[in-house]
Coordinates of C-alpha atoms and ligand atoms in Angstrom, one line a residue:
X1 CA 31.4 0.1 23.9
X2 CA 30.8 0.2 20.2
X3 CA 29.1 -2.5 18.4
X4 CA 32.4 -3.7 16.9
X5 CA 33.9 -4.2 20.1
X6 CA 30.8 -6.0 21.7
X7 CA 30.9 -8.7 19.3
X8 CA 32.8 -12.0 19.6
X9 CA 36.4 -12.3 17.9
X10 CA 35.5 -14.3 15.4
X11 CA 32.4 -13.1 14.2
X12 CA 34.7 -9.8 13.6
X13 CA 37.6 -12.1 11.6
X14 CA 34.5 -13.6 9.6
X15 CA 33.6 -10.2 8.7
X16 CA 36.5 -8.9 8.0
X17 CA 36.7 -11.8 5.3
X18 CA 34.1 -11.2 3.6
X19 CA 35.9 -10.6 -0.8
X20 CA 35.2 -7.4 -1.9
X21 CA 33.7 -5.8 -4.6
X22 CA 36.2 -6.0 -6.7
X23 CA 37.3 -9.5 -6.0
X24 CA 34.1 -10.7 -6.3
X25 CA 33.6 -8.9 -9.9
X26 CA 36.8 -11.0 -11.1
X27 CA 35.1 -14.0 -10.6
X28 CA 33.8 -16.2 -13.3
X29 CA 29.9 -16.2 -12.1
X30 CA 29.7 -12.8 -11.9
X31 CA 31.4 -12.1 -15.1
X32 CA 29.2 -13.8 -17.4
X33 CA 26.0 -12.7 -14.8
X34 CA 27.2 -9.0 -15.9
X35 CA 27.3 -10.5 -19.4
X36 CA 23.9 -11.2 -19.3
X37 CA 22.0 -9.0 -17.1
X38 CA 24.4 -5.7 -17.4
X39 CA 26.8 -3.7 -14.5
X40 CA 23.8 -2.5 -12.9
X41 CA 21.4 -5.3 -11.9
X42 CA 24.9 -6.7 -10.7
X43 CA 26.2 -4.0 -8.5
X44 CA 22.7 -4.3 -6.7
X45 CA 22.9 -8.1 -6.4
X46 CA 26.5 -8.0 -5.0
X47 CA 25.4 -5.3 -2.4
X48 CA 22.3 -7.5 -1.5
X49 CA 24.1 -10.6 -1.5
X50 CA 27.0 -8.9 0.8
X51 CA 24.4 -7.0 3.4
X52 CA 22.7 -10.8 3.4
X53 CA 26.8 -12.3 4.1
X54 CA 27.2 -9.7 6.9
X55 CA 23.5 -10.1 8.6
X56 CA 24.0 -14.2 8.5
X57 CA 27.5 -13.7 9.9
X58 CA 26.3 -11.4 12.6
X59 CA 24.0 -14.2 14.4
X60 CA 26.2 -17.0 13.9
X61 CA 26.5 -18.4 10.6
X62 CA 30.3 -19.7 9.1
X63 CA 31.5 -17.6 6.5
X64 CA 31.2 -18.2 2.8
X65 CA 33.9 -18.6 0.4
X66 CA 34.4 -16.2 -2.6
X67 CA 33.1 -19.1 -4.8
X68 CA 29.8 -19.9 -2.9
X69 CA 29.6 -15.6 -3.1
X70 CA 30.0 -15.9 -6.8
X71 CA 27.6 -17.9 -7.1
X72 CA 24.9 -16.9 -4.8
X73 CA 25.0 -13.6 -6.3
X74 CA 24.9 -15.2 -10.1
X75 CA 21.6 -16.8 -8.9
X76 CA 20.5 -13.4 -7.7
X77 CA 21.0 -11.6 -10.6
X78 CA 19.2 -14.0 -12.6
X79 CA 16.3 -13.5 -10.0
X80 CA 16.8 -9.5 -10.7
X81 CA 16.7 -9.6 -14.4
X82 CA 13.3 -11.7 -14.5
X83 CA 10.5 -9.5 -15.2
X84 CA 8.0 -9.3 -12.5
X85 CA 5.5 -9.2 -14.6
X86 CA 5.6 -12.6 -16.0
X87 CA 3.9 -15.8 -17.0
X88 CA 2.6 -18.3 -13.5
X89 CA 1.0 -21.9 -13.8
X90 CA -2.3 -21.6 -12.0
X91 CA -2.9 -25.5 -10.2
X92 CA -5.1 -23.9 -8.3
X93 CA -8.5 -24.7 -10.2
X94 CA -9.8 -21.5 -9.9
X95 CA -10.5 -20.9 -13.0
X96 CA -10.4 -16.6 -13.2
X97 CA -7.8 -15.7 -10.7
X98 CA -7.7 -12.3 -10.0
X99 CA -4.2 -12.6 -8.8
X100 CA -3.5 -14.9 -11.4
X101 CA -4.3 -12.1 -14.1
X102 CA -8.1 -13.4 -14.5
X103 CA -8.8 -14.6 -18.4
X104 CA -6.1 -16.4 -20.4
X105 CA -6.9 -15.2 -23.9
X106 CA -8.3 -17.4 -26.8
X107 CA -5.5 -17.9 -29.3
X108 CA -7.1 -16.1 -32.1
X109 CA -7.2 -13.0 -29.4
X110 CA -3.3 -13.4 -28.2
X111 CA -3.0 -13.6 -32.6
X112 CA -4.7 -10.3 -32.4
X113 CA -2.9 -8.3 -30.0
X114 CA 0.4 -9.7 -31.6
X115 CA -0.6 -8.4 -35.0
X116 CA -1.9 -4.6 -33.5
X117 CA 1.5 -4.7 -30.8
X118 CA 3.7 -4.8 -33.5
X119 CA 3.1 -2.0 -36.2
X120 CA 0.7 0.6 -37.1
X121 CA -2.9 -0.1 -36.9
X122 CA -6.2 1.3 -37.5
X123 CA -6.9 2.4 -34.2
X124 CA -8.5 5.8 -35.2
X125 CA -8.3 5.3 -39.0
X126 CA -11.1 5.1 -40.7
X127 CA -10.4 3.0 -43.7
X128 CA -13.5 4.0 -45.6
X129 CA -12.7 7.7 -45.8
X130 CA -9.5 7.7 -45.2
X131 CA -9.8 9.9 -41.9
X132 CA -9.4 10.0 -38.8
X133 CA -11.9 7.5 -37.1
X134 CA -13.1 6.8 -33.4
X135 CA -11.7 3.5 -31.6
X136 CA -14.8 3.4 -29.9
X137 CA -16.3 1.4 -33.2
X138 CA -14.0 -1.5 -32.9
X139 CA -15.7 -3.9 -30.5
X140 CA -19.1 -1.7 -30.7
X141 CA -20.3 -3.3 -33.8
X142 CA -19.4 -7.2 -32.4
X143 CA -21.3 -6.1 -28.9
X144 CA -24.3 -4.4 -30.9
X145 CA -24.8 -7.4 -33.0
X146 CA -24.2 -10.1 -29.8
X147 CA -26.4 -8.2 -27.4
X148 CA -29.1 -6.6 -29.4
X149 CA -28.2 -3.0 -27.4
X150 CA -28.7 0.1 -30.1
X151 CA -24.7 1.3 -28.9
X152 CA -21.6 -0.2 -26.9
X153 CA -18.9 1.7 -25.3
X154 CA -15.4 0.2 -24.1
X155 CA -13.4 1.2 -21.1
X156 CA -10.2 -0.1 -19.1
X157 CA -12.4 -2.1 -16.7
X158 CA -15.6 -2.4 -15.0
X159 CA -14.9 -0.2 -12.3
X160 CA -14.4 2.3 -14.5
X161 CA -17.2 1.6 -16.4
X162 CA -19.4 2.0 -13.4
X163 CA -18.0 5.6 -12.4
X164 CA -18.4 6.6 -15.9
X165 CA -21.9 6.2 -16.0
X166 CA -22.5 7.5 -12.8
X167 CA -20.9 10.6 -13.6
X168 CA -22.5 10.9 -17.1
X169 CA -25.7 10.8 -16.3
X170 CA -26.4 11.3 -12.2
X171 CA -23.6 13.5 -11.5
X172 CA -25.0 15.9 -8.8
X173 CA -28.3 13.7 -8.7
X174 CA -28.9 10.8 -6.3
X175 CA -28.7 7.2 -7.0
X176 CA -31.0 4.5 -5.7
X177 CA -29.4 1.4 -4.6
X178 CA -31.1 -2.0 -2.7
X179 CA -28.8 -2.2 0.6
X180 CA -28.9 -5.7 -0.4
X181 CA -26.8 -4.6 -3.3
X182 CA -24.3 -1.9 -1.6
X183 CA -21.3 -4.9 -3.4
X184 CA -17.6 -4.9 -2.4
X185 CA -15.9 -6.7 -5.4
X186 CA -12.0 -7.7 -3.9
X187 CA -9.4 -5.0 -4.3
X188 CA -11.1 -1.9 -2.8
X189 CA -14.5 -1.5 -5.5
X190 CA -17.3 -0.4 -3.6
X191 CA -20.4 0.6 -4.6
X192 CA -21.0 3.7 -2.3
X193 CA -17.4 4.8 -2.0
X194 CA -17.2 4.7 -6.8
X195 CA -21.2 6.2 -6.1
X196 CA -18.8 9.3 -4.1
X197 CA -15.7 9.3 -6.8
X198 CA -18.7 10.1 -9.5
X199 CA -20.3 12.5 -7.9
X200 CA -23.6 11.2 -8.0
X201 CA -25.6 10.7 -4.1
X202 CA -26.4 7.1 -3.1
X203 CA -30.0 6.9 -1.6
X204 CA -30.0 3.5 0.4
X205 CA -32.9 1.7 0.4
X206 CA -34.7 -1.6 1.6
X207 CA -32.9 -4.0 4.0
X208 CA -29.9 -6.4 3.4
X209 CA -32.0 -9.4 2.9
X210 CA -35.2 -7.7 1.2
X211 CA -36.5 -4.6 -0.8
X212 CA -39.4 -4.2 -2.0
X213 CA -40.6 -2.3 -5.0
X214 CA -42.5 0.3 -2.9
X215 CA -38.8 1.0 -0.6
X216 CA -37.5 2.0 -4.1
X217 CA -41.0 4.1 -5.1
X218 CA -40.7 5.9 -1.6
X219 CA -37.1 7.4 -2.1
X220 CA -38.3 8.4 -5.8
X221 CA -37.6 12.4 -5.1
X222 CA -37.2 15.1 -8.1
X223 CA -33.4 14.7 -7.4
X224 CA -33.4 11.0 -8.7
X225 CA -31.6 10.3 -12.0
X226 CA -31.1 6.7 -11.7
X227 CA -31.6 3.5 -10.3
X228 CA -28.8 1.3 -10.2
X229 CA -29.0 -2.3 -9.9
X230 CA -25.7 -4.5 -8.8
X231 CA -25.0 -8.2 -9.2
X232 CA -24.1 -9.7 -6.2
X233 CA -21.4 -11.5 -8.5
X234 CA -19.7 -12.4 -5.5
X235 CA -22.3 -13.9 -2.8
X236 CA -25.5 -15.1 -2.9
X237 CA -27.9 -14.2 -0.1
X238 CA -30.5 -17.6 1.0
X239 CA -33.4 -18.1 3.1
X240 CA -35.6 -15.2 3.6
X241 CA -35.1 -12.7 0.8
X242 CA -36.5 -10.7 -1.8
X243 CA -35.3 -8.2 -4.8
X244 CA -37.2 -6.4 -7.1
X245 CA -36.6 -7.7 -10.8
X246 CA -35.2 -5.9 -13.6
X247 CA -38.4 -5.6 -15.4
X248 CA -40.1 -4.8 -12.2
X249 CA -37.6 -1.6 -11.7
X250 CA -37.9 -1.1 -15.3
X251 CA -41.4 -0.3 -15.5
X252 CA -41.3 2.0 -12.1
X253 CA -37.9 4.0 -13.3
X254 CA -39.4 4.7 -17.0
X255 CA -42.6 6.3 -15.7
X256 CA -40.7 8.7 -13.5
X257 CA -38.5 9.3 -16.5
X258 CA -35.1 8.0 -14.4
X259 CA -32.3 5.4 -16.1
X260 CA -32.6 2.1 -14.8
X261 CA -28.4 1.0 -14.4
X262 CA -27.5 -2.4 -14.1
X263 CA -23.8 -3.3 -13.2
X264 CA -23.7 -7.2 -14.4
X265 CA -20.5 -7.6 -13.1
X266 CA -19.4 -10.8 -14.4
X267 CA -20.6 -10.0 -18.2
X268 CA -21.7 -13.8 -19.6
X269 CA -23.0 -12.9 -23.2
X270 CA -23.8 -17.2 -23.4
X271 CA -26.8 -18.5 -20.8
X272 CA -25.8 -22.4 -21.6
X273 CA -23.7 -24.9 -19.7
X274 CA -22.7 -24.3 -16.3
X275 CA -23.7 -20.3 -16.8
X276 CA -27.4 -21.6 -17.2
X277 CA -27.0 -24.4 -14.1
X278 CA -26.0 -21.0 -12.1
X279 CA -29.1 -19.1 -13.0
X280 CA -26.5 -16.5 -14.7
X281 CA -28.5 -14.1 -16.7
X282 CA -26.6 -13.5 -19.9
X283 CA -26.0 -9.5 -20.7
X284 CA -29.1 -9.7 -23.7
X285 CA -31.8 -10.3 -21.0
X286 CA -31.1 -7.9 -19.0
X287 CA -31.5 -5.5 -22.0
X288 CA -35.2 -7.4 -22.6
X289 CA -36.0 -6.5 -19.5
X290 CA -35.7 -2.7 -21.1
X291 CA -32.8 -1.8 -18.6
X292 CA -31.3 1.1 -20.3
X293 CA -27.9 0.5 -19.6
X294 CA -26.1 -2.4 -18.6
X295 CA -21.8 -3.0 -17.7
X296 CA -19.7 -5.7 -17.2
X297 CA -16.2 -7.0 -17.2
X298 CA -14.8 -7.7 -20.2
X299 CA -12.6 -10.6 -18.5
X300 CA -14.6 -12.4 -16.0
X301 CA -16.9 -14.9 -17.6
X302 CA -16.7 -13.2 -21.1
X303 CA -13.1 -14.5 -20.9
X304 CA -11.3 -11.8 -22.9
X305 CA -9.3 -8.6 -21.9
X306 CA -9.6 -6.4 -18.8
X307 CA -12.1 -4.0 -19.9
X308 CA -15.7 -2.3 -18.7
X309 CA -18.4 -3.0 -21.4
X310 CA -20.9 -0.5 -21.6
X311 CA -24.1 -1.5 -23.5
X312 CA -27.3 1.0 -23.8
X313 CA -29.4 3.2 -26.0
X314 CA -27.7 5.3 -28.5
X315 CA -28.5 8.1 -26.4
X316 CA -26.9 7.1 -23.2
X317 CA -24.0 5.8 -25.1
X318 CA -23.3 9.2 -26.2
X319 CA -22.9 11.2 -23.0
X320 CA -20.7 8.8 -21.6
X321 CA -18.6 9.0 -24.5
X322 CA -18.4 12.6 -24.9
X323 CA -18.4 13.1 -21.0
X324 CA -14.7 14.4 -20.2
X325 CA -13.8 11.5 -18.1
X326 CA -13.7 9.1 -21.1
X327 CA -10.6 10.3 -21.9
X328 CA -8.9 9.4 -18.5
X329 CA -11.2 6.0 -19.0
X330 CA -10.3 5.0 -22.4
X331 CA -8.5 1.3 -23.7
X332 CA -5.5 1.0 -25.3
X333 CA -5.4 -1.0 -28.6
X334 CA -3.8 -4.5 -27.2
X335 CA -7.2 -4.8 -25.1
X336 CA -9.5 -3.5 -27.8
X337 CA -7.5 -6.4 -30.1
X338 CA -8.1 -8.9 -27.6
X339 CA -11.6 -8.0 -27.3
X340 CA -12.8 -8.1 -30.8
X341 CA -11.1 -11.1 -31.7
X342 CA -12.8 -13.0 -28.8
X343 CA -16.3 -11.2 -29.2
X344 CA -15.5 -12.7 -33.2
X345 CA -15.4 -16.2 -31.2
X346 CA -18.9 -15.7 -29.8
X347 CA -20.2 -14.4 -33.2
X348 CA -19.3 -17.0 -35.1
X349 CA -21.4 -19.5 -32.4
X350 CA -21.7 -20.6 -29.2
X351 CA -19.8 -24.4 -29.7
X352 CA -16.5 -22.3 -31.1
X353 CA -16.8 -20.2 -28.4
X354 CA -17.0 -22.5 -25.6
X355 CA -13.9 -24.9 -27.4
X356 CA -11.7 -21.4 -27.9
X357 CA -12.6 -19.1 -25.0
X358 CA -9.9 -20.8 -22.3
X359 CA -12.2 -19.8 -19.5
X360 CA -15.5 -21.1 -21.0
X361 CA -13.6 -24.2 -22.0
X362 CA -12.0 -25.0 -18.2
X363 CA -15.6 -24.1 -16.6
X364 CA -17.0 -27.0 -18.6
X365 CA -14.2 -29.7 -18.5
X366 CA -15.7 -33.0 -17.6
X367 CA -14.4 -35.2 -15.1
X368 CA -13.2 -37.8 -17.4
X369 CA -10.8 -35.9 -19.4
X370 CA -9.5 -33.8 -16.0
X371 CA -9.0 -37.5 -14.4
X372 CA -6.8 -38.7 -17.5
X373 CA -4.8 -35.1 -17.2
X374 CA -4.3 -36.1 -13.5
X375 CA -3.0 -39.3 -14.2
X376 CA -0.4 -37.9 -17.0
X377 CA 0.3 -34.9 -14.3
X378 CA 1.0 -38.0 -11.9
X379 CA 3.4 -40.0 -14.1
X380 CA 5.3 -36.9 -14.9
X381 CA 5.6 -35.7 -11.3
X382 CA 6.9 -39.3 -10.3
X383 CA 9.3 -39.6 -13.4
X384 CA 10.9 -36.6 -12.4
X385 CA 11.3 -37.1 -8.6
X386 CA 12.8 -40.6 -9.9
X387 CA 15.3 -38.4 -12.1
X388 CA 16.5 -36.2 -8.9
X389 CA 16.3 -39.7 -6.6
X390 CA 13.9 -38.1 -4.0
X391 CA 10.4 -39.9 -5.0
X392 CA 10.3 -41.5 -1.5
X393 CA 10.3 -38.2 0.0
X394 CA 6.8 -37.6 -0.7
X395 CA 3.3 -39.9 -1.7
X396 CA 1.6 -38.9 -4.6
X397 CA -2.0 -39.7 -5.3
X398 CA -4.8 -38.8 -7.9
X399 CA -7.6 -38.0 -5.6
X400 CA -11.0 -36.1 -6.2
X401 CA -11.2 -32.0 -5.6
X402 CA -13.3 -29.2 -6.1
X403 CA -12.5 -26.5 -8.4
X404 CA -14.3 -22.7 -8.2
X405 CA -14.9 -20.3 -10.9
X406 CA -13.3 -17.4 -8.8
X407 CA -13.1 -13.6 -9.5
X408 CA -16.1 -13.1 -7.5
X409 CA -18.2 -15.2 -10.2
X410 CA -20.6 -17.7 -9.7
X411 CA -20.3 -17.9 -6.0
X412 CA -22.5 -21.3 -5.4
X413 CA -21.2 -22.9 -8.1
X414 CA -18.5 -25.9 -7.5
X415 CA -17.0 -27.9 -10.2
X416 CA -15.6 -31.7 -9.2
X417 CA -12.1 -31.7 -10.5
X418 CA -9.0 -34.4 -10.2
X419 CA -5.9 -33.2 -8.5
X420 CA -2.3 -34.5 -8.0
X421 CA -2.2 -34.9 -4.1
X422 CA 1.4 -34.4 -2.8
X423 CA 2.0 -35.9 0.6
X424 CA 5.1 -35.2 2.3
X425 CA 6.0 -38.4 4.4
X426 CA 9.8 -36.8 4.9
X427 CA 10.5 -34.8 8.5
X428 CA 12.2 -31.8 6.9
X429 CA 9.6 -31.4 4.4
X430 CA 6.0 -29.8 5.0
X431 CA 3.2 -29.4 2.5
X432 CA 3.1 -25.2 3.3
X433 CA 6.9 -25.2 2.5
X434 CA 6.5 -27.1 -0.6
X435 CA 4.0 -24.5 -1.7
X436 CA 6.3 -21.9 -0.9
X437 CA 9.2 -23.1 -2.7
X438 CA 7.3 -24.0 -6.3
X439 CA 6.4 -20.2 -6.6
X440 CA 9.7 -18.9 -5.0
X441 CA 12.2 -21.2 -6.9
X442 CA 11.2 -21.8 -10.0
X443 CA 11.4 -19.1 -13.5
X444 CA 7.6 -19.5 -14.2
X445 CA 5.8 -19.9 -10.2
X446 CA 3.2 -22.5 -9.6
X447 CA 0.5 -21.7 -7.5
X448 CA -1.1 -24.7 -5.4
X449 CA -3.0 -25.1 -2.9
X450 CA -2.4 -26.9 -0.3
X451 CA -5.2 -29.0 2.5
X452 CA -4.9 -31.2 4.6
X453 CA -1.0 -31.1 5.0
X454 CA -1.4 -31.7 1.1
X455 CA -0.3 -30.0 -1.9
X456 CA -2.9 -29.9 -4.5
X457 CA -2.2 -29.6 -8.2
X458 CA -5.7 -29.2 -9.8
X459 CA -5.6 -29.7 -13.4
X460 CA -8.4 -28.1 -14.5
X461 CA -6.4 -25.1 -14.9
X462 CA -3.3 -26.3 -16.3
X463 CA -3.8 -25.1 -19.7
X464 CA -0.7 -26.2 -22.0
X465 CA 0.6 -29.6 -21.9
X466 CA 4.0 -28.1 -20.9
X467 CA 2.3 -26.6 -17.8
X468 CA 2.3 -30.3 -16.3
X469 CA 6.4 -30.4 -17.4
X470 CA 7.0 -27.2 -15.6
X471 CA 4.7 -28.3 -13.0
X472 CA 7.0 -31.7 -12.6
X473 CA 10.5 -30.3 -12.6
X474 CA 9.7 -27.1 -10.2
X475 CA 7.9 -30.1 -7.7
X476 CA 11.2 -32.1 -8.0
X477 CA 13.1 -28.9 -7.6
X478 CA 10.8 -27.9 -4.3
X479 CA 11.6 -31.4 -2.9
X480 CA 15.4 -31.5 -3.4
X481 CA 15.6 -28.1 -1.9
X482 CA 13.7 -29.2 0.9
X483 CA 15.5 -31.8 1.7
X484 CA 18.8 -30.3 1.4
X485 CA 18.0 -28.1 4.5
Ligands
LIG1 C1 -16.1 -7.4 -10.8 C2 -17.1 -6.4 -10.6 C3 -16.9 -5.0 -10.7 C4 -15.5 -4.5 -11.1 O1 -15.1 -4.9 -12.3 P1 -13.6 -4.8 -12.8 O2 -13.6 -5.2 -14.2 O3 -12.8 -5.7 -11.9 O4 -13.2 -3.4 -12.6 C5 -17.9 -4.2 -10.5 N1 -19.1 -4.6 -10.2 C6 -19.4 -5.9 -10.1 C7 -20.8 -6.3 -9.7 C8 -18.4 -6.9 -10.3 O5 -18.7 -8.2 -10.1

């Protein structure tokens, strides 16, 4: 028996009813959707929408009308023709969310890449001879004078920042690591496996919890180039442990004539505020400490573009920029832009930087400002549930929270924060399904989190006043969905 035949008569009438293409392109909705987002993006969302009609029609659903088609596939299109790629509100309060697309740029940086997006620029012009130039000068100069390192280098990102000095200057040669070190940063970054990419050998040494300078004396061999020392950006190990300091390593790698490497990970070029309560060394001390070449992110704590910072002697700086795999490595000129301009914030001083650099700015927002953003967050939420008549559906409440640095900085470090608790008192709704709706329905998602059969909007990283409007009318949105099903 074919499937046709097995199937119930009027699940096969309500099939057979379904408009057809060319019915459904007639119709007002989907004329003015193929306006708008083109023949293409429409074809696909009437196909999608029709395969949906058909699946929902096969287990038991009634049949839409050519209208509700017209529309449903209107909405769909719209979905289509928003870019992926797009602006979220983070109410999540951690403050460099890798998933979230880590640093939000000062505005003198997002001026910057604006300017270089859209014309010519002096990428690899030198102005002074007018010649061709490097566009390896452009942040170098800002990161020489901030750091005090003789040369600076700029790749895409830390990672590659880290296999580029590996294979520079201990390709073929081993690598000394603490196994208290051996770091997995999210998203696939290991230590050992980059240590392989490079080809350069990892020599393991020490325990997990302690090494000793004499473990990393011992596995000294006339194959040693380097040793490479990692932030633990993202953990802290307690209780009974011990590591070998930078000065320590410093002194033992310089009179066997090997590099001393430190990978800083998070990259803070400023040691006050809540980077000095965390005992985060800024970038210039480990550089004191005669490490003879440090890297970083350029948009973890620094708070400016993804990119790898390479600082070092002149010398070391050199191979790695000559050394082929720089090409493969190098940044494009929106996230050189972006750099400079923010590297310009920390030059001109440490207050301008901390009020313009968005992620050194949330990490040290005090409680009392957050609590007043709450309490506007709050009213807003409530005025707009009163404007769609569903504000008994849920309790609202500006309650006390914890916020976290994130992307695998600062680990120990909690901030208290003030959050716009969402309570969802009715049956068909459910704090997990609000949270899925305010990213799902809405043009610009918003992340929450969600505890306690609560939805959370933490201010702290609600950066633009018109983050609390969106924040209001997708909640209201979520709620009247919810409550429709
Ligand atoms: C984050 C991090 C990396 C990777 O940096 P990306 O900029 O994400 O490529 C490498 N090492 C350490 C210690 C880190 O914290």
């Amino acid at each position: 028996m074919s499937d046709c035949e097995s199937m119930p008569a009027e699940v096969r009438d309500r099939l057979r009813s379904i408009p057809a293409v060319h019915e459904l392109l007639a119709e007002w909705p989907v004329m003015k959707a193929a306006g708008d987002a083109g023949d293409t993006i429409v074809r696909e969302a009437i196909d999608a929408e029709l395969d949906a009609e058909r699946t929902a029609i096969r287990s038991g659903a009634p049949a839409r009308n050519k209208r509700e088609l017209a529309l449903a596939i209107e909405r769909r299109c719209h979905r289509l023709s928003l870019p992926t790629l797009r602006p979220a509100v983070n109410a999540t309060g951690v403050v460099i969310h890798t998933n979230l697309g880590r640093a939000p740029l000062a505005p003198a940086a997002v001026q910057a890449v604006t300017d270089v997006a859209r014309g010519y620029s002096t990428l690899e012009y030198d102005v002074a001879t007018c010649a061709r130039g490097g566009r390896k000068e452009h942040a170098a100069r800002l990161l020489r004078t901030l750091t005090g390192a003789q040369d600076a280098l700029v790749v895409n990102n830390n990672a590659a920042a880290v296999l580029l000095v590996l294979a520079a200057h201990a390709c073929g040669k081993e690598v000394i690591v603490s196994r208290g070190e051996l770091v997995e940063v999210g998203g696939s970054f290991r230590i050992p496996d980059i240590m392989a990419a490079s080809g350069a050998k990892l020599v393991e040494v020490g325990s997990t919890n302690r090494t000793h300078l004499d473990d990393y004396r011992c596995a000294i061999t006339p194959s040693t180039a380097m040793i490479l020392k990692v932030h633990p950006s993202n953990y802290r190990i307690e209780g009974f442990h011990e590591e070998v300091s930078a000065a320590e390593l410093s002194a033992l790698a310089h009179e066997h004539g090997l590099l001393l490497y430190e990978d800083q990970g998070s990259g803070a070029l400023l040691a006050d505020g809540v980077l000095a309560d965390a005992g985060e060394q800024p970038t210039s001390a480990s550089l004191c400490a005669a490490v003879d070449v440090v890297s970083c992110s350029g948009d973890k704590l620094l708070g400016a573009s993804q990119a790898g910072i390479i600082l070092g002697s002149a010398q070391v700086i050199a191979a790695c920029a000559s050394h082929p795999l720089m090409r493969a490595l190098r940044p494009g000129k929106l996230t050189l832009a972006a750099l400079e301009a923010t590297l310009r914030l920390y030059v001109t001083g440490s207050d301008t930087a901390h009020r313009e650099i968005p992620v050194l700015n949330m990490l040290s927002g005090a409680p009392a400002p957050l609590e007043r953003q709450a309490k506007r967050l709050h009213d807003r939420i409530l005025r707009k549930l009163r404007e769609a008549q569903c504000e008994k559906a849920v309790e609202l409440q500006v309650v006390e929270g914890v916020s976290t640095p994130g992307g695998g900085s600062l680990p120990t470090v909690e901030l208290p924060t003030f959050c716009v608790a969402v309570c969802p008192v009715d049956g068909r709704l459910s704090a997990d399904g609000l949270k899925h709706a305010l990213v799902q329905e809405p043009d610009t998602p918003v992340v929450t989190r969600v505890r306690h059969d609560q939805v959370l909007f933490d201010v702290r990283t609600l950066l633009h006043d018109t983050d609390l409007d969106l924040c209001a009318s997708a909640l209201a949105d979520a709620v009247q969905t919810g409550l429709r099903r």
